[in-house]
Amino acid sequence: MAHVILRDGHVAELRKAKNTSQDRIWIRNLLESVSEQSGSLHFFHASNIFSDAAIEEMIGDGGQNALTLMCTDGTRALAIGNYRRLDEDRAEVTFLVSDDMQDRGLGSLLLEHLAEAAYLNGIKQFEASVLTDNERMMNVFRASGFAMTINQESGVIHVRWPLRQNERSRGLQEIRERLATSASLHGFFHPKTVAVIGASRAPERLGHVLFRHILNSDFRGTVYPVNPTASSVAAVKAYPTLKDVPESVDLAVIVVPASQILSVIDDCIETGVKSVMILSSGFSDTDTPGTELENEILRRLRSAGARLIGPNSLGLIQMDPEVRLNASFAPQAPEHGRVAIASHSGALGITILDYATRIGVGVSSFVSLGNRSDVSGNDLLQYWESDPSTDMILLYLETFGNPRKFTRITRRITRNKPILAVKSARTPVSVNVAQSRTVAVAAEDATVEAMFRQTGIIRVETLQELFDVAVLLRSGDGHSGRRVAIVTNTAGGAVMAVDRLLREGLEFVAPVINIGFESLAESYRTVLPQVLRDEAVDAVVVLFTPVGPSDEEAVRVAISAALCEVANDAPKAEGVRHPYEKTVVANFLTTGDYRVRYLEVDAERSIPIYPFPEQAVRALAKVTAYHEYRDRDPGYIPDLQGINTDLARAVVRKRLSGQGSAQITDDETMHRIVEALGADLRLDCPSGIDIAVQVDIRVKFDPQFGPLMRLDMGDVDGSATLQVPDLALPAIRLIPLTDADARGIWREAKSTLTGSVEDGLRRSVLDFILRLSQWVEDAPEVTQALFTLGVTNESLYLLKSFVEANRVDVS
């Protein structure tokens, strides 16, 4: 069972239909309830009478030969989709959507999930017969993005399409999901009416605190306190129950004990509330009964098409001037800005907000996710992706709910908006702590690191560094490069800065320009433009230790004047960075205030001033790496010539026939797989050939991240053995790989070869990597694989290979 979000933001349940009395009744009611026109278009006749045997045949055997998926709201079937196997490779597909649920994207959702289930069961192609008048159904098929073949005959359109996804079908599916998710969250971020259920008259109670925060934030809508025993709260008229509130409520904020929660949820459902946030604890964050209670809350809300933040959330904030809502336990609303923040930890989230306020980082919106029973970080990312008031996203993460989805979403976003993340639970001890709080499984940190590199997320180590990088990104600087010069009046600070530059992989442009302690402001004013105009310099770190009480302000003015001077320089030649576009970060070694501060240059630009040299350098390194990621070709999943992943998959499925798992090591079978992939490898290595380099390409299925690929390369010393070790090592990528991913994993494998041998090897190995990636993506049965290639000066040989496969569970 899974929740799906429809085009209008409505939430429904999607699951397999079962041969039970309830499901048979729901299917019959749907079949018999549709209009005569719908029945005629769907069944080619107007009769809506169906026998029990026909309905049981429609429900099918769970997917091997027939499958019916149904969308429900907990009380009825809103839509059904069915496929029936025609032969080994083909199945016929049909859909029926309730008349009152048309045009909400149900057909597209059913088609996506049916196609996935059919493909897992070895079906390669869907077919459908559609009356020429059934334009709605044809629109569903066209919008899927699959490559269709269409023939028309005697008023009937015959449609066929392969089930393997392509770039277009993936893209359209992601657009539909993003738009629907954004619509479903609109009520949380743009409510006109808010009800605080559990608002107390006692100032120390959390319900009172939260209600006061909403009032103090100058909320532009209407807020209603709900309290069964109080006539008013904070001088605002209170209502005994949600049902007594005089207008419809967009957002219900619940602060009542867990033992009282179900009756409140029922009131939300009865009054039509679609956005619910639970701040109370005592659910999956405590024990098994709490988990069961949380599941029941979610079941009831989903049956009503509502969405839930929490439980155990510390609230949300929306600083849009048209909303201004602080429905959180943060005592002070932050400044309005363009940074969105999501936190798995409520308490740390409040601390993050407080620090943002103290250093002047404006916030567009903030969400404490709590137990993430429904609304997840992935949902928020898709909302903020389309949010015009958000330019940057900050995340505090402990675990991942759906890492593969997270990867797809963040790959899109980071091309336009930076995402900064603190990922905790990196050690076994901290993982145990995280598990005790969130009952989630932590991922290997090396895999997380690989995912962040692959998606362009800026990973930082601490909350302090999170804001060190954020302030540099929002300062208006242009793209920074790796060649960094240092201007200073203190040698000690310069030594620390150079050490950190080299450790971060930046290039130090020697020498350090030490202006000494005489005429400080004038020296900075004179030297800085010269350094910025040097075409060998991409960025400048300015270090300053004050001598006299008025030095700091004078140096600030001097730096600003220097930048204004170079801003008026004539444009450089094409491809040469203008001096004003070069990044400048500063460190003022003062005492008493260790926050990041700003030096305002003009309306478009400011210079961040860090309290310590290494903070400035680390922030510069992170931003430089991010700009390099954005400047690189994002890559694509190429159409490979001569590849037949269906045949390669069929080889594996044949070995699985009649058994649950198989290990394939025999040369004949492995050669058949490699030949089906169309790889340009010599499959037999003659004896006596000297192998200079060995390349190991490994695939391993991670329970959270799905299939991963790792590349190892090294000189052969005669001691290498065929193993499939743990993948928590460098040169890892998540499958599927783009051509850019393949190039990246090659770089990280650190080939020791050079010249024409390296060029030829790179082309051959990258081609094989992409073919292997496509096959593993198309063959979900493959759980582990190893291909060991041997390299000579002339050729590439397959030395050893291994594949492990398991029958796919499509339950």
PDB file of C-alpha atoms in Angstrom, residues 361-519:
ATOM      1  CA  VAL A 361      20.020  35.054   7.168  1.00  0.00           C
ATOM      2  CA  GLY A 362      16.437  35.592   6.035  1.00  0.00           C
ATOM      3  CA  VAL A 363      14.089  32.600   5.903  1.00  0.00           C
ATOM      4  CA  SER A 364      11.303  31.880   3.421  1.00  0.00           C
ATOM      5  CA  SER A 365       9.907  28.889   5.318  1.00  0.00           C
ATOM      6  CA  PHE A 366      10.880  26.311   7.939  1.00  0.00           C
ATOM      7  CA  VAL A 367       9.513  22.858   8.792  1.00  0.00           C
ATOM      8  CA  SER A 368      10.289  20.537  11.686  1.00  0.00           C
ATOM      9  CA  LEU A 369       9.440  17.132  10.196  1.00  0.00           C
ATOM     10  CA  GLY A 370       9.055  15.148  13.409  1.00  0.00           C
ATOM     11  CA  ASN A 371       8.340  11.452  12.845  1.00  0.00           C
ATOM     12  CA  ARG A 372       7.779  11.975   9.080  1.00  0.00           C
ATOM     13  CA  SER A 373       4.724   9.762   9.112  1.00  0.00           C
ATOM     14  CA  ASP A 374       3.444  11.361   5.906  1.00  0.00           C
ATOM     15  CA  VAL A 375       5.072  14.596   4.713  1.00  0.00           C
ATOM     16  CA  SER A 376       8.746  13.880   4.135  1.00  0.00           C
ATOM     17  CA  GLY A 377      11.843  15.804   3.229  1.00  0.00           C
ATOM     18  CA  ASN A 378      11.341  14.686  -0.382  1.00  0.00           C
ATOM     19  CA  ASP A 379       7.899  16.294  -0.380  1.00  0.00           C
ATOM     20  CA  LEU A 380       9.281  19.575   0.948  1.00  0.00           C
ATOM     21  CA  LEU A 381      12.080  19.564  -1.620  1.00  0.00           C
ATOM     22  CA  GLN A 382       9.550  19.273  -4.434  1.00  0.00           C
ATOM     23  CA  TYR A 383       7.495  22.110  -2.946  1.00  0.00           C
ATOM     24  CA  TRP A 384      10.525  24.392  -2.582  1.00  0.00           C
ATOM     25  CA  GLU A 385      11.766  23.450  -6.052  1.00  0.00           C
ATOM     26  CA  SER A 386       8.799  25.346  -7.516  1.00  0.00           C
ATOM     27  CA  ASP A 387       8.552  27.988  -4.783  1.00  0.00           C
ATOM     28  CA  PRO A 388       9.506  31.357  -6.322  1.00  0.00           C
ATOM     29  CA  SER A 389      10.289  32.799  -2.872  1.00  0.00           C
ATOM     30  CA  THR A 390      13.010  30.182  -2.150  1.00  0.00           C
ATOM     31  CA  ASP A 391      16.516  30.403  -3.610  1.00  0.00           C
ATOM     32  CA  MET A 392      18.430  28.084  -1.243  1.00  0.00           C
ATOM     33  CA  ILE A 393      17.555  25.011   0.851  1.00  0.00           C
ATOM     34  CA  LEU A 394      19.181  23.961   4.142  1.00  0.00           C
ATOM     35  CA  LEU A 395      18.669  20.422   5.491  1.00  0.00           C
ATOM     36  CA  TYR A 396      19.479  18.724   8.776  1.00  0.00           C
ATOM     37  CA  LEU A 397      19.199  14.971   8.071  1.00  0.00           C
ATOM     38  CA  GLU A 398      19.550  11.881  10.221  1.00  0.00           C
ATOM     39  CA  THR A 399      18.160   9.208   7.894  1.00  0.00           C
ATOM     40  CA  PHE A 400      16.699   8.799   4.416  1.00  0.00           C
ATOM     41  CA  GLY A 401      13.175   7.594   3.772  1.00  0.00           C
ATOM     42  CA  ASN A 402      13.472   7.051   0.016  1.00  0.00           C
ATOM     43  CA  PRO A 403      17.063   7.760  -1.075  1.00  0.00           C
ATOM     44  CA  ARG A 404      16.535   6.955  -4.766  1.00  0.00           C
ATOM     45  CA  LYS A 405      13.706   9.478  -4.950  1.00  0.00           C
ATOM     46  CA  PHE A 406      15.819  11.940  -2.966  1.00  0.00           C
ATOM     47  CA  THR A 407      18.575  11.511  -5.540  1.00  0.00           C
ATOM     48  CA  ARG A 408      16.285  12.175  -8.508  1.00  0.00           C
ATOM     49  CA  ILE A 409      14.750  15.262  -6.907  1.00  0.00           C
ATOM     50  CA  THR A 410      17.979  16.854  -5.702  1.00  0.00           C
ATOM     51  CA  ARG A 411      19.697  16.296  -9.066  1.00  0.00           C
ATOM     52  CA  ARG A 412      17.068  18.553 -10.606  1.00  0.00           C
ATOM     53  CA  ILE A 413      17.083  21.185  -7.891  1.00  0.00           C
ATOM     54  CA  THR A 414      20.825  21.716  -7.442  1.00  0.00           C
ATOM     55  CA  ARG A 415      21.167  22.859 -11.037  1.00  0.00           C
ATOM     56  CA  ASN A 416      19.097  25.930 -10.098  1.00  0.00           C
ATOM     57  CA  LYS A 417      19.074  26.207  -6.302  1.00  0.00           C
ATOM     58  CA  PRO A 418      21.867  25.157  -3.915  1.00  0.00           C
ATOM     59  CA  ILE A 419      21.035  22.533  -1.296  1.00  0.00           C
ATOM     60  CA  LEU A 420      23.189  22.431   1.845  1.00  0.00           C
ATOM     61  CA  ALA A 421      22.948  19.408   4.127  1.00  0.00           C
ATOM     62  CA  VAL A 422      24.222  18.311   7.505  1.00  0.00           C
ATOM     63  CA  LYS A 423      23.926  14.519   7.587  1.00  0.00           C
ATOM     64  CA  SER A 424      24.413  13.128  11.075  1.00  0.00           C
ATOM     65  CA  ALA A 425      24.364   9.480  12.252  1.00  0.00           C
ATOM     66  CA  ARG A 426      27.732   8.858  10.543  1.00  0.00           C
ATOM     67  CA  THR A 427      29.243   6.507  13.143  1.00  0.00           C
ATOM     68  CA  PRO A 428      27.928   3.233  14.603  1.00  0.00           C
ATOM     69  CA  VAL A 429      27.256   4.839  17.997  1.00  0.00           C
ATOM     70  CA  SER A 430      25.370   7.830  16.532  1.00  0.00           C
ATOM     71  CA  VAL A 431      23.462   5.483  14.225  1.00  0.00           C
ATOM     72  CA  ASN A 432      22.174   3.619  17.274  1.00  0.00           C
ATOM     73  CA  VAL A 433      21.074   6.895  18.845  1.00  0.00           C
ATOM     74  CA  ALA A 434      19.302   7.927  15.638  1.00  0.00           C
ATOM     75  CA  GLN A 435      17.599   4.547  15.387  1.00  0.00           C
ATOM     76  CA  SER A 436      16.306   4.779  18.931  1.00  0.00           C
ATOM     77  CA  ARG A 437      14.731   8.145  18.094  1.00  0.00           C
ATOM     78  CA  THR A 438      13.505   7.603  14.564  1.00  0.00           C
ATOM     79  CA  VAL A 439      13.263   3.797  14.203  1.00  0.00           C
ATOM     80  CA  ALA A 440      14.972   4.127  10.818  1.00  0.00           C
ATOM     81  CA  VAL A 441      17.929   2.422   9.165  1.00  0.00           C
ATOM     82  CA  ALA A 442      21.058   4.481   8.641  1.00  0.00           C
ATOM     83  CA  ALA A 443      23.068   4.230   5.461  1.00  0.00           C
ATOM     84  CA  GLU A 444      26.777   3.658   5.041  1.00  0.00           C
ATOM     85  CA  ASP A 445      28.390   7.071   5.159  1.00  0.00           C
ATOM     86  CA  ALA A 446      30.521   6.425   2.067  1.00  0.00           C
ATOM     87  CA  THR A 447      27.347   5.742   0.099  1.00  0.00           C
ATOM     88  CA  VAL A 448      25.778   8.933   1.410  1.00  0.00           C
ATOM     89  CA  GLU A 449      28.903  10.847   0.417  1.00  0.00           C
ATOM     90  CA  ALA A 450      28.747   9.367  -3.079  1.00  0.00           C
ATOM     91  CA  MET A 451      25.102  10.337  -3.408  1.00  0.00           C
ATOM     92  CA  PHE A 452      25.820  13.923  -2.345  1.00  0.00           C
ATOM     93  CA  ARG A 453      28.637  14.210  -4.884  1.00  0.00           C
ATOM     94  CA  GLN A 454      26.446  12.714  -7.599  1.00  0.00           C
ATOM     95  CA  THR A 455      23.566  15.115  -6.910  1.00  0.00           C
ATOM     96  CA  GLY A 456      25.554  18.307  -6.273  1.00  0.00           C
ATOM     97  CA  ILE A 457      24.421  18.697  -2.660  1.00  0.00           C
ATOM     98  CA  ILE A 458      26.847  20.743  -0.567  1.00  0.00           C
ATOM     99  CA  ARG A 459      27.617  18.511   2.404  1.00  0.00           C
ATOM    100  CA  VAL A 460      28.906  20.254   5.510  1.00  0.00           C
ATOM    101  CA  GLU A 461      30.159  18.798   8.759  1.00  0.00           C
ATOM    102  CA  THR A 462      28.519  21.065  11.346  1.00  0.00           C
ATOM    103  CA  LEU A 463      25.621  23.459  11.803  1.00  0.00           C
ATOM    104  CA  GLN A 464      28.176  26.276  12.043  1.00  0.00           C
ATOM    105  CA  GLU A 465      29.583  25.365   8.646  1.00  0.00           C
ATOM    106  CA  LEU A 466      26.052  25.164   7.248  1.00  0.00           C
ATOM    107  CA  PHE A 467      25.691  28.901   7.740  1.00  0.00           C
ATOM    108  CA  ASP A 468      29.311  29.682   6.854  1.00  0.00           C
ATOM    109  CA  VAL A 469      28.569  28.368   3.371  1.00  0.00           C
ATOM    110  CA  ALA A 470      25.046  29.793   3.195  1.00  0.00           C
ATOM    111  CA  VAL A 471      26.177  33.356   3.837  1.00  0.00           C
ATOM    112  CA  LEU A 472      28.801  33.100   1.082  1.00  0.00           C
ATOM    113  CA  LEU A 473      26.275  31.711  -1.399  1.00  0.00           C
ATOM    114  CA  ARG A 474      23.829  34.543  -0.697  1.00  0.00           C
ATOM    115  CA  SER A 475      26.481  37.260  -0.758  1.00  0.00           C
ATOM    116  CA  GLY A 476      26.098  37.783  -4.501  1.00  0.00           C
ATOM    117  CA  ASP A 477      29.581  36.642  -5.517  1.00  0.00           C
ATOM    118  CA  GLY A 478      30.227  35.308  -8.946  1.00  0.00           C
ATOM    119  CA  HIS A 479      31.678  31.879  -9.673  1.00  0.00           C
ATOM    120  CA  SER A 480      34.835  31.223  -7.722  1.00  0.00           C
ATOM    121  CA  GLY A 481      37.766  29.201  -9.039  1.00  0.00           C
ATOM    122  CA  ARG A 482      40.448  27.142  -7.333  1.00  0.00           C
ATOM    123  CA  ARG A 483      43.334  29.642  -7.614  1.00  0.00           C
ATOM    124  CA  VAL A 484      43.300  31.630  -4.390  1.00  0.00           C
ATOM    125  CA  ALA A 485      45.474  34.547  -3.284  1.00  0.00           C
ATOM    126  CA  ILE A 486      45.881  35.754   0.317  1.00  0.00           C
ATOM    127  CA  VAL A 487      46.144  39.394   1.379  1.00  0.00           C
ATOM    128  CA  THR A 488      46.956  39.794   5.070  1.00  0.00           C
ATOM    129  CA  ASN A 489      48.576  41.871   7.790  1.00  0.00           C
ATOM    130  CA  THR A 490      49.219  38.819   9.983  1.00  0.00           C
ATOM    131  CA  ALA A 491      51.590  35.983   9.094  1.00  0.00           C
ATOM    132  CA  GLY A 492      50.055  33.551  11.605  1.00  0.00           C
ATOM    133  CA  GLY A 493      46.615  33.784  10.061  1.00  0.00           C
ATOM    134  CA  ALA A 494      48.139  33.331   6.606  1.00  0.00           C
ATOM    135  CA  VAL A 495      49.856  30.094   7.636  1.00  0.00           C
ATOM    136  CA  MET A 496      46.549  28.672   8.879  1.00  0.00           C
ATOM    137  CA  ALA A 497      44.778  29.808   5.712  1.00  0.00           C
ATOM    138  CA  VAL A 498      47.368  28.261   3.362  1.00  0.00           C
ATOM    139  CA  ASP A 499      47.271  24.949   5.248  1.00  0.00           C
ATOM    140  CA  ARG A 500      43.493  24.824   4.970  1.00  0.00           C
ATOM    141  CA  LEU A 501      43.533  25.871   1.299  1.00  0.00           C
ATOM    142  CA  LEU A 502      45.761  22.946   0.357  1.00  0.00           C
ATOM    143  CA  ARG A 503      43.841  20.471   2.526  1.00  0.00           C
ATOM    144  CA  GLU A 504      40.615  21.519   0.809  1.00  0.00           C
ATOM    145  CA  GLY A 505      42.100  20.947  -2.646  1.00  0.00           C
ATOM    146  CA  LEU A 506      42.362  24.626  -3.580  1.00  0.00           C
ATOM    147  CA  GLU A 507      45.450  26.129  -5.245  1.00  0.00           C
ATOM    148  CA  PHE A 508      47.469  28.753  -3.386  1.00  0.00           C
ATOM    149  CA  VAL A 509      48.717  31.592  -5.577  1.00  0.00           C
ATOM    150  CA  ALA A 510      52.062  32.479  -3.971  1.00  0.00           C
ATOM    151  CA  PRO A 511      53.343  34.541  -2.366  1.00  0.00           C
ATOM    152  CA  VAL A 512      51.246  35.653   0.593  1.00  0.00           C
ATOM    153  CA  ILE A 513      50.816  39.406   0.255  1.00  0.00           C
ATOM    154  CA  ASN A 514      51.617  40.692   3.735  1.00  0.00           C
ATOM    155  CA  ILE A 515      50.983  44.437   3.975  1.00  0.00           C
ATOM    156  CA  GLY A 516      52.259  44.703   7.571  1.00  0.00           C
ATOM    157  CA  PHE A 517      50.807  47.040  10.186  1.00  0.00           C
ATOM    158  CA  GLU A 518      51.552  50.465   8.747  1.00  0.00           C
ATOM    159  CA  SER A 519      48.832  52.470   6.940  1.00  0.00           C
TER     160      SER A 519
END
